Short mmCIF file of N, CA and C in Angstrom, two decimals:
data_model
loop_
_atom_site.label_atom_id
_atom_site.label_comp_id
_atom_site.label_asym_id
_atom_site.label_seq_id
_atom_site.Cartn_x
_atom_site.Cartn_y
_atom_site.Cartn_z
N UNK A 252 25.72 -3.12 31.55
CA UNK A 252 25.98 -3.07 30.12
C UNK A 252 24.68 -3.28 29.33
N UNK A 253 24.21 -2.21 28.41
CA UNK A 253 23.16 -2.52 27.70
C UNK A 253 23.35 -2.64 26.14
N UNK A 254 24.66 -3.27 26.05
CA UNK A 254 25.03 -3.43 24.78
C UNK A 254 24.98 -4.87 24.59
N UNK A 255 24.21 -5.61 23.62
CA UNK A 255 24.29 -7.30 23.82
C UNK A 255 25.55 -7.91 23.11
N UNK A 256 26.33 -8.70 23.35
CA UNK A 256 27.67 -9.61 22.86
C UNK A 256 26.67 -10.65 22.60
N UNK A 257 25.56 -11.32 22.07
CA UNK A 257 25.33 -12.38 21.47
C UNK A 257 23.86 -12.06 22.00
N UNK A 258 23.66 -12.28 20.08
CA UNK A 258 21.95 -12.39 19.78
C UNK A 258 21.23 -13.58 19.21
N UNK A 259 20.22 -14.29 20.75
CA UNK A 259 20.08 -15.54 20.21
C UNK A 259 18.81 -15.89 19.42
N UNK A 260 17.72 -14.58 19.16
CA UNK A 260 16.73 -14.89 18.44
C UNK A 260 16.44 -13.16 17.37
N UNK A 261 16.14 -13.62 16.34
CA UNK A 261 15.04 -12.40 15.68
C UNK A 261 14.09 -12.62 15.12
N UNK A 262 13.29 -11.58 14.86
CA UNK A 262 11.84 -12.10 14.46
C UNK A 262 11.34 -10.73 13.82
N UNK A 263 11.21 -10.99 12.61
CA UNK A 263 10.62 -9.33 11.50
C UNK A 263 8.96 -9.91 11.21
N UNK A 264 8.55 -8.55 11.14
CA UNK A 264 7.26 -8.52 11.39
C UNK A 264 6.95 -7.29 10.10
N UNK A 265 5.93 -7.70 9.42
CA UNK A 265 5.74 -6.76 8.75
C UNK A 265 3.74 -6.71 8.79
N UNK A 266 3.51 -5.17 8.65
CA UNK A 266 1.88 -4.92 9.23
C UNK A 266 1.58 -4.13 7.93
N UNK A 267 0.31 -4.08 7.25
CA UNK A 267 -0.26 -3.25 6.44
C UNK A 267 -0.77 -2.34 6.92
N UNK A 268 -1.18 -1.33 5.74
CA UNK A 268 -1.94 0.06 6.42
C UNK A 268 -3.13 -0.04 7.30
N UNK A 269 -3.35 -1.36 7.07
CA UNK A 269 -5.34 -1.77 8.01
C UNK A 269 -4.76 -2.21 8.96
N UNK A 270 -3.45 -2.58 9.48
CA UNK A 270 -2.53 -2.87 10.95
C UNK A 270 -2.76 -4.57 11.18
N UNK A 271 -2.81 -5.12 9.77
CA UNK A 271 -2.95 -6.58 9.61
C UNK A 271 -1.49 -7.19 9.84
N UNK A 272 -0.75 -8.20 10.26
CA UNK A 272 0.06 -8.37 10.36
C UNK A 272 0.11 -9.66 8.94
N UNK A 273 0.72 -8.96 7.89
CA UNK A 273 1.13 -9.80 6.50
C UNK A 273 2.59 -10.49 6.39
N UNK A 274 3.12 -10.73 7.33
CA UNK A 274 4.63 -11.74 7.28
C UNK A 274 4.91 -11.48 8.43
N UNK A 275 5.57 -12.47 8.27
CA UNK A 275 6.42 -12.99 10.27
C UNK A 275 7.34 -14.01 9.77
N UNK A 276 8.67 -13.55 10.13
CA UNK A 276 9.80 -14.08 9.56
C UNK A 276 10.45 -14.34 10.50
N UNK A 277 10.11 -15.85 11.38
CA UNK A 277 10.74 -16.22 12.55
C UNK A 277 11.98 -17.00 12.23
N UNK A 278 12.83 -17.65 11.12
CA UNK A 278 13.63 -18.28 10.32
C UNK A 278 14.61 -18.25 11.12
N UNK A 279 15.18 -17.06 11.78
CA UNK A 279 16.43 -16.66 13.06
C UNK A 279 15.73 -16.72 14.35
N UNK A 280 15.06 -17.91 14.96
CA UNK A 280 14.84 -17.85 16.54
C UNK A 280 15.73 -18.34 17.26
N UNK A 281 17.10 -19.16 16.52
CA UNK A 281 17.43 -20.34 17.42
C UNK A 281 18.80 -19.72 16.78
N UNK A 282 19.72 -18.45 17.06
CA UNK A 282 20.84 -18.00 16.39
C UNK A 282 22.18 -17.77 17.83
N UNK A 283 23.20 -17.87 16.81
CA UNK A 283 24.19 -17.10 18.08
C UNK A 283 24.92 -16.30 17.18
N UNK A 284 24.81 -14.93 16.88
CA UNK A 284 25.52 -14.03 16.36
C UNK A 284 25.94 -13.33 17.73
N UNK A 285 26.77 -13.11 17.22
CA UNK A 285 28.39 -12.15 17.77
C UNK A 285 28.57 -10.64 17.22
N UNK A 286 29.09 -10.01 17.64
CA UNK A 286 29.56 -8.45 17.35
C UNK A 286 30.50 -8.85 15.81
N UNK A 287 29.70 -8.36 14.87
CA UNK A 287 30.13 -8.67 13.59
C UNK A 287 29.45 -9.19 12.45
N UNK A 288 28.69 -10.10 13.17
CA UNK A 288 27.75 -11.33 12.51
C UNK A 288 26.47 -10.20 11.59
N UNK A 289 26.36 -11.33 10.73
CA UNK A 289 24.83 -9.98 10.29
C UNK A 289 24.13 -11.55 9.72
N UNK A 290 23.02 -10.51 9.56
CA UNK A 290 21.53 -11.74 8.57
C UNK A 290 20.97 -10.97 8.02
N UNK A 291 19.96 -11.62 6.67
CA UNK A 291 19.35 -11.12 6.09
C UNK A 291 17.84 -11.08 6.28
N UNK A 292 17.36 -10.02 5.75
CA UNK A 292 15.48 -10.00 6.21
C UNK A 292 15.23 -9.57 4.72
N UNK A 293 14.01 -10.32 4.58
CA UNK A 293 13.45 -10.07 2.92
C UNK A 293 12.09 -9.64 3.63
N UNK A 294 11.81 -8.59 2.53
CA UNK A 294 10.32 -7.88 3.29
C UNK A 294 9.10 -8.81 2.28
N UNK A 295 7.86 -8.92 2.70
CA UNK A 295 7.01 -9.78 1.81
C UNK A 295 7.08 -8.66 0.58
N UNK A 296 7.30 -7.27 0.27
CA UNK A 296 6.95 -7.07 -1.26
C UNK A 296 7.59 -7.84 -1.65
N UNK A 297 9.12 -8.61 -1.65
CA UNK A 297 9.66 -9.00 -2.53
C UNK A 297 9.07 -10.02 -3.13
N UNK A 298 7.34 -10.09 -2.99
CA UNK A 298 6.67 -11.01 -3.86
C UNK A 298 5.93 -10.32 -4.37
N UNK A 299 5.74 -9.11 -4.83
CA UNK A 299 5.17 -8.07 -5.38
C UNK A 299 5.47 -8.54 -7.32
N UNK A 300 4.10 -8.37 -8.03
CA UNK A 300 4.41 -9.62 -9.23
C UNK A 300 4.48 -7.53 -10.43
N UNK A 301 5.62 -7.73 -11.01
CA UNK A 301 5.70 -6.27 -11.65
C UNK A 301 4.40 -6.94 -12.67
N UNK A 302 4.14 -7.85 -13.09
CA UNK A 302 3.49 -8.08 -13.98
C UNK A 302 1.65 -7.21 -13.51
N UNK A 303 1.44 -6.66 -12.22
CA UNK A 303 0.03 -7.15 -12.12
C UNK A 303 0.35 -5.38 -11.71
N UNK A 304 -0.97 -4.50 -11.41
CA UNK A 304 -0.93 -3.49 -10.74
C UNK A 304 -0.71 -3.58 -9.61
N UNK A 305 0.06 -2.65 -8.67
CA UNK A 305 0.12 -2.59 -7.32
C UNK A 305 -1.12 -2.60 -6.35
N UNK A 306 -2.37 -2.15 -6.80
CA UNK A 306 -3.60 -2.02 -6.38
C UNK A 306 -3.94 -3.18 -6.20
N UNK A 307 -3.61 -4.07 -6.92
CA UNK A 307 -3.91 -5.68 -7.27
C UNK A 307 -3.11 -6.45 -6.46
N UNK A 308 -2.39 -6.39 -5.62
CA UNK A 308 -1.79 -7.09 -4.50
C UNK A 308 -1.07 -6.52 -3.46
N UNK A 309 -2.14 -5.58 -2.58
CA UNK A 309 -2.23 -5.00 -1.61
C UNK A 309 -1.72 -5.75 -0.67
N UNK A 310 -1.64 -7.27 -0.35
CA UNK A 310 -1.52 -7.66 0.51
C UNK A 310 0.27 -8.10 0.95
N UNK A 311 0.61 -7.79 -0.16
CA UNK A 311 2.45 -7.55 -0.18
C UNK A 311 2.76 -6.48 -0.07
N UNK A 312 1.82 -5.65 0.39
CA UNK A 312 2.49 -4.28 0.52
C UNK A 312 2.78 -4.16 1.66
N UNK A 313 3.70 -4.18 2.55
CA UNK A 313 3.63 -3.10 4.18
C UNK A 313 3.92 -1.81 4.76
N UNK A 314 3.61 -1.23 5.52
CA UNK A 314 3.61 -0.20 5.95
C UNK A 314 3.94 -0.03 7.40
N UNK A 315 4.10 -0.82 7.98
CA UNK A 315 4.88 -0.75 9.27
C UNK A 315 6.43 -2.31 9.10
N UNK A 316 7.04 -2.09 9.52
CA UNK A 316 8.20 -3.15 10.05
C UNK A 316 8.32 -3.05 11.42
N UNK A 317 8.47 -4.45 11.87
CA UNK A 317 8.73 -4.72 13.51
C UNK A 317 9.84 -5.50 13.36
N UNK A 318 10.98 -5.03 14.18
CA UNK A 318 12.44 -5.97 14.66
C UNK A 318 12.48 -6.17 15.64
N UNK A 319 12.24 -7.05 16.40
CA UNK A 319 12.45 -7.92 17.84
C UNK A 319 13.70 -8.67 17.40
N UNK A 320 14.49 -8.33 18.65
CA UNK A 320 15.82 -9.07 18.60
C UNK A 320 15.79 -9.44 20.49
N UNK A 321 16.46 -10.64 20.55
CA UNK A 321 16.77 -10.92 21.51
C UNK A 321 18.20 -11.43 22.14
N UNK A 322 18.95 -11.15 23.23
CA UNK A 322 20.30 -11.29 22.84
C UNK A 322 20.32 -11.05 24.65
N UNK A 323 22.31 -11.16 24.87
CA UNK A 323 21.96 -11.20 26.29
C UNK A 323 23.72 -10.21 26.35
N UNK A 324 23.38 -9.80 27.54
CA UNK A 324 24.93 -8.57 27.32
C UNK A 324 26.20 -9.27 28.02
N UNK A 325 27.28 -8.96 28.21
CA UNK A 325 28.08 -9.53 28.86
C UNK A 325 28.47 -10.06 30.07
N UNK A 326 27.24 -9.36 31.19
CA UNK A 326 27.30 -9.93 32.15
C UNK A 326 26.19 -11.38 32.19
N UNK A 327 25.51 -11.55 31.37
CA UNK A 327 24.47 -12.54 31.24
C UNK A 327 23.34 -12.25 31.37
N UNK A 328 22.93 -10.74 31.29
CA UNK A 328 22.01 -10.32 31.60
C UNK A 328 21.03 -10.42 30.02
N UNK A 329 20.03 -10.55 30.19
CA UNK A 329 18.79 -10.53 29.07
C UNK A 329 18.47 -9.06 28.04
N UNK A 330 18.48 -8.98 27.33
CA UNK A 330 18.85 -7.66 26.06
C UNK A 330 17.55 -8.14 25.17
N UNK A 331 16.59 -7.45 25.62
CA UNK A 331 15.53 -7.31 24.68
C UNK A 331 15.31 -5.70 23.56
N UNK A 332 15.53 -5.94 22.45
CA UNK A 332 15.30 -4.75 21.92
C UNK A 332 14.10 -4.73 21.12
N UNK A 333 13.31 -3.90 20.24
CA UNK A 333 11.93 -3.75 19.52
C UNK A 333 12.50 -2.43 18.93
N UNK A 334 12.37 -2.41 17.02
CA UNK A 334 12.67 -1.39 16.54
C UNK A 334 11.54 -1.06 15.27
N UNK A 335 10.76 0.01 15.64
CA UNK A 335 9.78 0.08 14.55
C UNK A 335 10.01 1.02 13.33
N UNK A 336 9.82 0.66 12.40
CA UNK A 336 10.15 1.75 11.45
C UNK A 336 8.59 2.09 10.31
N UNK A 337 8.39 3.20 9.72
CA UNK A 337 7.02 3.04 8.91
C UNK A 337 7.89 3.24 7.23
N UNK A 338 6.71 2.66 6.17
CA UNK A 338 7.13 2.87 4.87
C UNK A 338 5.92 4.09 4.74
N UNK A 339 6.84 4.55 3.59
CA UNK A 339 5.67 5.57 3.20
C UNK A 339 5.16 5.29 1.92
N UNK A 340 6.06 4.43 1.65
CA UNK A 340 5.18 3.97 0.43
C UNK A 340 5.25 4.44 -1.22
N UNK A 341 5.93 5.76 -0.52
CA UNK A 341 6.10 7.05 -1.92
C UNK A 341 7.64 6.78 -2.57
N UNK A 342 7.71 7.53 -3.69
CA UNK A 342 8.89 7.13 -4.46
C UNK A 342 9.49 8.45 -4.37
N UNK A 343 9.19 10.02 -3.88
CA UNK A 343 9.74 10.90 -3.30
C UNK A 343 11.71 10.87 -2.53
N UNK A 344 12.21 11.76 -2.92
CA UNK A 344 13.25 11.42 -2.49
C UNK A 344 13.71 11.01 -0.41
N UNK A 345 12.06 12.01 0.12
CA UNK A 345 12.13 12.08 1.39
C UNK A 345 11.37 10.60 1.96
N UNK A 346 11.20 9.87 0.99
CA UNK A 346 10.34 8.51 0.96
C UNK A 346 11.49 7.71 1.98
N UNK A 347 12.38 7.39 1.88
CA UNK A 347 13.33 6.40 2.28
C UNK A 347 12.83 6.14 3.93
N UNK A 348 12.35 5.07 4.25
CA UNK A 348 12.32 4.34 5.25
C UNK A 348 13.66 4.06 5.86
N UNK A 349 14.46 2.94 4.89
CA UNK A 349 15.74 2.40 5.77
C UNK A 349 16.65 2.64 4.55
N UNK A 350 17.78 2.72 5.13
CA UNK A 350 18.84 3.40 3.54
C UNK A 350 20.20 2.18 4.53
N UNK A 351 21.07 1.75 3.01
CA UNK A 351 22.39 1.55 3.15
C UNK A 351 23.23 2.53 4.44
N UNK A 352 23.57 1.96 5.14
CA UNK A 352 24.65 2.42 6.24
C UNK A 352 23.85 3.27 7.75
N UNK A 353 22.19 3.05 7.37
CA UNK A 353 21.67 3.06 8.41
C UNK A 353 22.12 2.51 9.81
N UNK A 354 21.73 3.13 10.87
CA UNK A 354 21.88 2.02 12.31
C UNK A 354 20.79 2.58 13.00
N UNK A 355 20.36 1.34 13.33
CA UNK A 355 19.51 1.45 14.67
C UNK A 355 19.93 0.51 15.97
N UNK A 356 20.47 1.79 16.96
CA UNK A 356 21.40 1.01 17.82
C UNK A 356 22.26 0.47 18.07
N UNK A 357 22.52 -0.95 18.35
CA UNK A 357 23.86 -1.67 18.06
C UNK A 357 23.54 -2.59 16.49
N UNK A 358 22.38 -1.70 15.79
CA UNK A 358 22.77 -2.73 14.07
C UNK A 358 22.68 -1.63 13.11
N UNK A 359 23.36 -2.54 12.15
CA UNK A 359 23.45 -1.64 11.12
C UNK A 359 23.23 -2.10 9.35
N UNK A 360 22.62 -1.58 8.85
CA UNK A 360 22.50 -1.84 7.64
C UNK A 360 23.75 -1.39 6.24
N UNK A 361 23.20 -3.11 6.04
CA UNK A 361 24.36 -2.81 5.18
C UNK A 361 24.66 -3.04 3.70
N UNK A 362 22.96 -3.76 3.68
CA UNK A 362 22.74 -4.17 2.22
C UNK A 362 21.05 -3.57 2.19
N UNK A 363 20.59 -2.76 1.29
CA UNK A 363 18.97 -2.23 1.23
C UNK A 363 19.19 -2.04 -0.30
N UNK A 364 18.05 -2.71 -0.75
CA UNK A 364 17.37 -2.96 -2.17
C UNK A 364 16.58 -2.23 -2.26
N UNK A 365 16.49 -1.62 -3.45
CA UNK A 365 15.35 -0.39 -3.56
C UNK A 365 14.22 -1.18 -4.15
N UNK A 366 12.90 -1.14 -3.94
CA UNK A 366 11.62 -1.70 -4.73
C UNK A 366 12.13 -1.97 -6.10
N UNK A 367 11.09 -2.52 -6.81
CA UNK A 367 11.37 -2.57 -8.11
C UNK A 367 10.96 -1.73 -9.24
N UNK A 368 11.42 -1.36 -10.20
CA UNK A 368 11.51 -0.04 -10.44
C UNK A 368 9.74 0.20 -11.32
N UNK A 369 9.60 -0.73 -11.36
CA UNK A 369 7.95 -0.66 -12.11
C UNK A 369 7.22 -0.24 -11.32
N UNK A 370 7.40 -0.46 -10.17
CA UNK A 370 6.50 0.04 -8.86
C UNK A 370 6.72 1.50 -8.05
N UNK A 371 8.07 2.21 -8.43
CA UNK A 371 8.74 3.17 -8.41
C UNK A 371 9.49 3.79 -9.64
N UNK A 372 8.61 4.11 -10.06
CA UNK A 372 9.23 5.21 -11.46
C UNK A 372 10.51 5.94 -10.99
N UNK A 373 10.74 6.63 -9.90
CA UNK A 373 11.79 7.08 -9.45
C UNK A 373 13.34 6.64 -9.51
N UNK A 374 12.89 5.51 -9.72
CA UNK A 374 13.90 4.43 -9.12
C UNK A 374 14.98 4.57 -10.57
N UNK A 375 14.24 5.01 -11.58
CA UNK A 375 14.93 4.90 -12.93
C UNK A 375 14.43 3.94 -14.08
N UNK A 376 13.23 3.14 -13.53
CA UNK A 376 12.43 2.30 -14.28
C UNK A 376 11.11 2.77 -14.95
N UNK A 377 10.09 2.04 -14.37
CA UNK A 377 8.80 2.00 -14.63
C UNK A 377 8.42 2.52 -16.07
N UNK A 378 7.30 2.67 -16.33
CA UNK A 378 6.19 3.06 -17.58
C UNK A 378 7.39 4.00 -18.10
N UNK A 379 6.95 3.98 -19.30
CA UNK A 379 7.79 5.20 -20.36
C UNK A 379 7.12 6.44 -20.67
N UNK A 380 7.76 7.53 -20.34
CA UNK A 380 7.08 9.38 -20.11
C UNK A 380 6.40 8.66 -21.28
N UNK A 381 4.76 9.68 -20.77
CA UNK A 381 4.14 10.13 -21.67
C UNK A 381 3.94 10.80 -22.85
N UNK A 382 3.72 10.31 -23.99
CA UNK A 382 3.98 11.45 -25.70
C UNK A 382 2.87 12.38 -25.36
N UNK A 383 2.76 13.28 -26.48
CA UNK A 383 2.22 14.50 -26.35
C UNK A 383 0.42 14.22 -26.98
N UNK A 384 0.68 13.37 -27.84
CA UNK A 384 -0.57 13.37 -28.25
C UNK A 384 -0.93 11.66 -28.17
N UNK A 385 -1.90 11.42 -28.83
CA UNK A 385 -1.56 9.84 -29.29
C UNK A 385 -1.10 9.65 -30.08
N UNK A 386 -0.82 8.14 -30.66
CA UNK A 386 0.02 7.51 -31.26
C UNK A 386 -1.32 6.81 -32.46
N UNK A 387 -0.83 7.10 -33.56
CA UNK A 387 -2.28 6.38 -34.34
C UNK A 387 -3.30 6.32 -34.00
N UNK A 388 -3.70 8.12 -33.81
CA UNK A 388 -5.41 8.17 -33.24
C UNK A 388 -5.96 8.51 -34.76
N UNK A 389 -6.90 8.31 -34.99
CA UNK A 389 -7.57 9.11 -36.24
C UNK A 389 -8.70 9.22 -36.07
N UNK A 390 -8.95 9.75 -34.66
CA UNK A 390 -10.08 10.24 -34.37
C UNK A 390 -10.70 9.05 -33.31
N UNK A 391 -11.82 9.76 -32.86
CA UNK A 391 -13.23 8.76 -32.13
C UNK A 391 -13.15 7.41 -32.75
N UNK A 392 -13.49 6.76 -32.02
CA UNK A 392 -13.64 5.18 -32.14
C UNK A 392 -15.08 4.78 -32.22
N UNK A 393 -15.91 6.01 -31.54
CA UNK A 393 -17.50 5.59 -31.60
C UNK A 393 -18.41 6.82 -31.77
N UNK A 394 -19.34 6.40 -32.55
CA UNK A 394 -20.00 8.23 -32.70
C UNK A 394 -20.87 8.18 -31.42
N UNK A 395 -21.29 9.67 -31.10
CA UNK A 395 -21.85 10.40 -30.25
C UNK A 395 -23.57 9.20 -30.51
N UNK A 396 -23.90 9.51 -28.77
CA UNK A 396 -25.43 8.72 -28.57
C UNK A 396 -26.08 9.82 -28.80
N UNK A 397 -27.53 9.72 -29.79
CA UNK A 397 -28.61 10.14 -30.05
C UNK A 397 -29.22 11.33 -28.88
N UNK A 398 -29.72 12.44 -29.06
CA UNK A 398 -29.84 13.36 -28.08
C UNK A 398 -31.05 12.30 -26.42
N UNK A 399 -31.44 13.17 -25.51
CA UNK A 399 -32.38 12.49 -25.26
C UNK A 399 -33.95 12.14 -25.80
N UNK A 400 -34.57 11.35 -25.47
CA UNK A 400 -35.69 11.18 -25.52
C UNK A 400 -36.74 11.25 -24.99
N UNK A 401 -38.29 10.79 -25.10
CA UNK A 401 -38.84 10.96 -24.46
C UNK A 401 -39.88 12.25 -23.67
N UNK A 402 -39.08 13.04 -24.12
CA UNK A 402 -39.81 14.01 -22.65
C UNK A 402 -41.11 14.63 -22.43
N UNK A 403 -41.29 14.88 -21.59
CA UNK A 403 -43.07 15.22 -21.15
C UNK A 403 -43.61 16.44 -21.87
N UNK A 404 -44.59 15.97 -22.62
CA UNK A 404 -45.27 17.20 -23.32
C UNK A 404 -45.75 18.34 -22.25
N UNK A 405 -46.36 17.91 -20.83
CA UNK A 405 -46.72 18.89 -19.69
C UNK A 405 -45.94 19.21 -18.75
N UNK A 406 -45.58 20.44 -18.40
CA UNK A 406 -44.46 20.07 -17.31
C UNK A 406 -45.07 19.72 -16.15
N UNK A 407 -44.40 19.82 -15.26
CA UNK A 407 -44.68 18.86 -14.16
C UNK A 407 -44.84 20.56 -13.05
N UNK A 408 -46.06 20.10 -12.22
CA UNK A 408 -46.16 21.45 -11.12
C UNK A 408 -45.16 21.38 -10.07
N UNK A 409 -44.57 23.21 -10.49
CA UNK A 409 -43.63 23.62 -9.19
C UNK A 409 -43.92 23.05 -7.67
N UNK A 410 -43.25 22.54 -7.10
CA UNK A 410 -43.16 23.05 -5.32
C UNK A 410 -44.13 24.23 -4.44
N UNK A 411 -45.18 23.65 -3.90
CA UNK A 411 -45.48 25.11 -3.58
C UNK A 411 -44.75 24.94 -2.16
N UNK A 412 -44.97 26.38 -1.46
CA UNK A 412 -44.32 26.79 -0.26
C UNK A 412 -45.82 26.21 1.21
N UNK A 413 -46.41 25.57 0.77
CA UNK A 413 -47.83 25.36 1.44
C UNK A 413 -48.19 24.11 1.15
N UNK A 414 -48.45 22.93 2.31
CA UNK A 414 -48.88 22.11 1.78
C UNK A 414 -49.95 21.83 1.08
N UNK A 415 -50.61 20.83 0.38
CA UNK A 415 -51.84 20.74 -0.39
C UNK A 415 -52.56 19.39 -0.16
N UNK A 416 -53.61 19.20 -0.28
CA UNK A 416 -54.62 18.07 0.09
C UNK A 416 -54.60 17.57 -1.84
N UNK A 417 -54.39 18.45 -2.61
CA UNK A 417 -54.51 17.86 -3.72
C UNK A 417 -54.10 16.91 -4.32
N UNK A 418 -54.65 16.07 -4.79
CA UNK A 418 -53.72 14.27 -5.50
C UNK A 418 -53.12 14.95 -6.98
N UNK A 419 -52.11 15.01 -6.89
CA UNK A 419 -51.73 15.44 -8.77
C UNK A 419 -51.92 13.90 -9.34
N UNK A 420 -52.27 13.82 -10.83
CA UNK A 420 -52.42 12.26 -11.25
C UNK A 420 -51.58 12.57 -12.35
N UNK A 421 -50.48 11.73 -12.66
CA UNK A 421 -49.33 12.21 -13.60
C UNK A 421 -49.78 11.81 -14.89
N UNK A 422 -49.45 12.47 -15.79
CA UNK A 422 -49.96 12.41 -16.99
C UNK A 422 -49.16 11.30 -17.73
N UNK A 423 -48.14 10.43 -17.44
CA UNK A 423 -47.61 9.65 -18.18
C UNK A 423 -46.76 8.94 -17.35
N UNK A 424 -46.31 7.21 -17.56
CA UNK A 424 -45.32 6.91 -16.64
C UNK A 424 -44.32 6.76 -17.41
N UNK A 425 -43.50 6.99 -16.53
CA UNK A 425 -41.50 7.00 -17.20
C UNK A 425 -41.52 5.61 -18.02
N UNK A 426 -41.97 4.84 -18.30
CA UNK A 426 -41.69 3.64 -19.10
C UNK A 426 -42.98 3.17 -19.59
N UNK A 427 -43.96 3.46 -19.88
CA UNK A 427 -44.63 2.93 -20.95
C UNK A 427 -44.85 4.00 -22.45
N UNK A 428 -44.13 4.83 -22.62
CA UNK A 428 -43.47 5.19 -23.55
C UNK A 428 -44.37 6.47 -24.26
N UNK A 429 -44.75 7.55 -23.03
CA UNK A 429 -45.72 8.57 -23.22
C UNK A 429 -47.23 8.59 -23.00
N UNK A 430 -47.93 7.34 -23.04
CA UNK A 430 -48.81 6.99 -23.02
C UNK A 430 -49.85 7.88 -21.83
N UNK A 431 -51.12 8.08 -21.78
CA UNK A 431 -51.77 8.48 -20.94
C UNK A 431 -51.99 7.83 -19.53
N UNK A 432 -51.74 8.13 -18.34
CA UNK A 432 -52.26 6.95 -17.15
C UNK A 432 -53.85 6.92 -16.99
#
């Protein structure tokens, strides 16, 4: 029988895109669930602050999930399972990692929270569409900088195709303000 009747440990694992391991949620090592029983797993975004950019706390983000379950089948035999899944991260409809009424194996999902919607425009939240123009522009905020300056009354000699023994002595340095060398 490779079906387990009682699971006595789990352990969620969540890894970033650099394959850092950012949460380990050992909370269920010491369990006895039964055919029926369920638990909950909170992924670390759910400390994801809507207040800050997503760029800005990379380290709640994950991109891989690990489920180690351990459990033993009816004859007493040992039931090790490992279930990996990846996020993609995207708010795309083909985005969905794990969905309501999922199963993997003998589990099944039965409660999945979608991100929060600031972080997924999709979702029916986030930033408000863009207007067409601005909103109380009346123009530039700063006038245009002065053309350049400076520049060399002599030009400077082409590249030849041949090397030369000749020293050129430049007629001016870039910062003492035209002056002769």
């Amino acid at each position: 029988p490779t079906a387990p009747v009682l699971i006595a440990s789990v352990t969620f694992i969540e890894i970033n895109s650099l394959g850092n391991v950012i949460n380990v949620d050992d909370s269920l090592t010491n369990v006895q669930l039964t055919d029926g029983s369920s638990f909950a797993l909170q992924s670390i975004s759910a400390s994801l602050s809507p207040d800050l950019l997503l760029e800005d706390q990379l380290e709640f983000v994950p991109s891989t999930a690990v489920l180690f379950l351990v459990g033993s089948n009816s004859l007493g035999g040992e039931i090790l399972a490992r279930f990996v899944w990846r996020y993609t991260n995207g708010c795309g409809p083909g985005d969905v990692a794990i969905e309501e009424g999922d199963e993997l194996a003998w589990n099944a999902w039965t409660e999945v929270e979608d991100q929060l919607d600031v972080f997924c425009p999709a979702n029916g939240g986030g930033p408000a569409a863009p207007t067409d123009f601005p909103i109380n522009s009346e123009g530039p905020t700063t006038s245009p900088s002065d053309g350049p300056t400076g520049a060399t009354e002599v030009p400077t000699p082409s590249p030849t195709l041949e090397p030369t023994t000749e020293t050129i002595v430049p007629t001016s340095s870039p910062t003492d303000g035209g002056e002769s060398a």
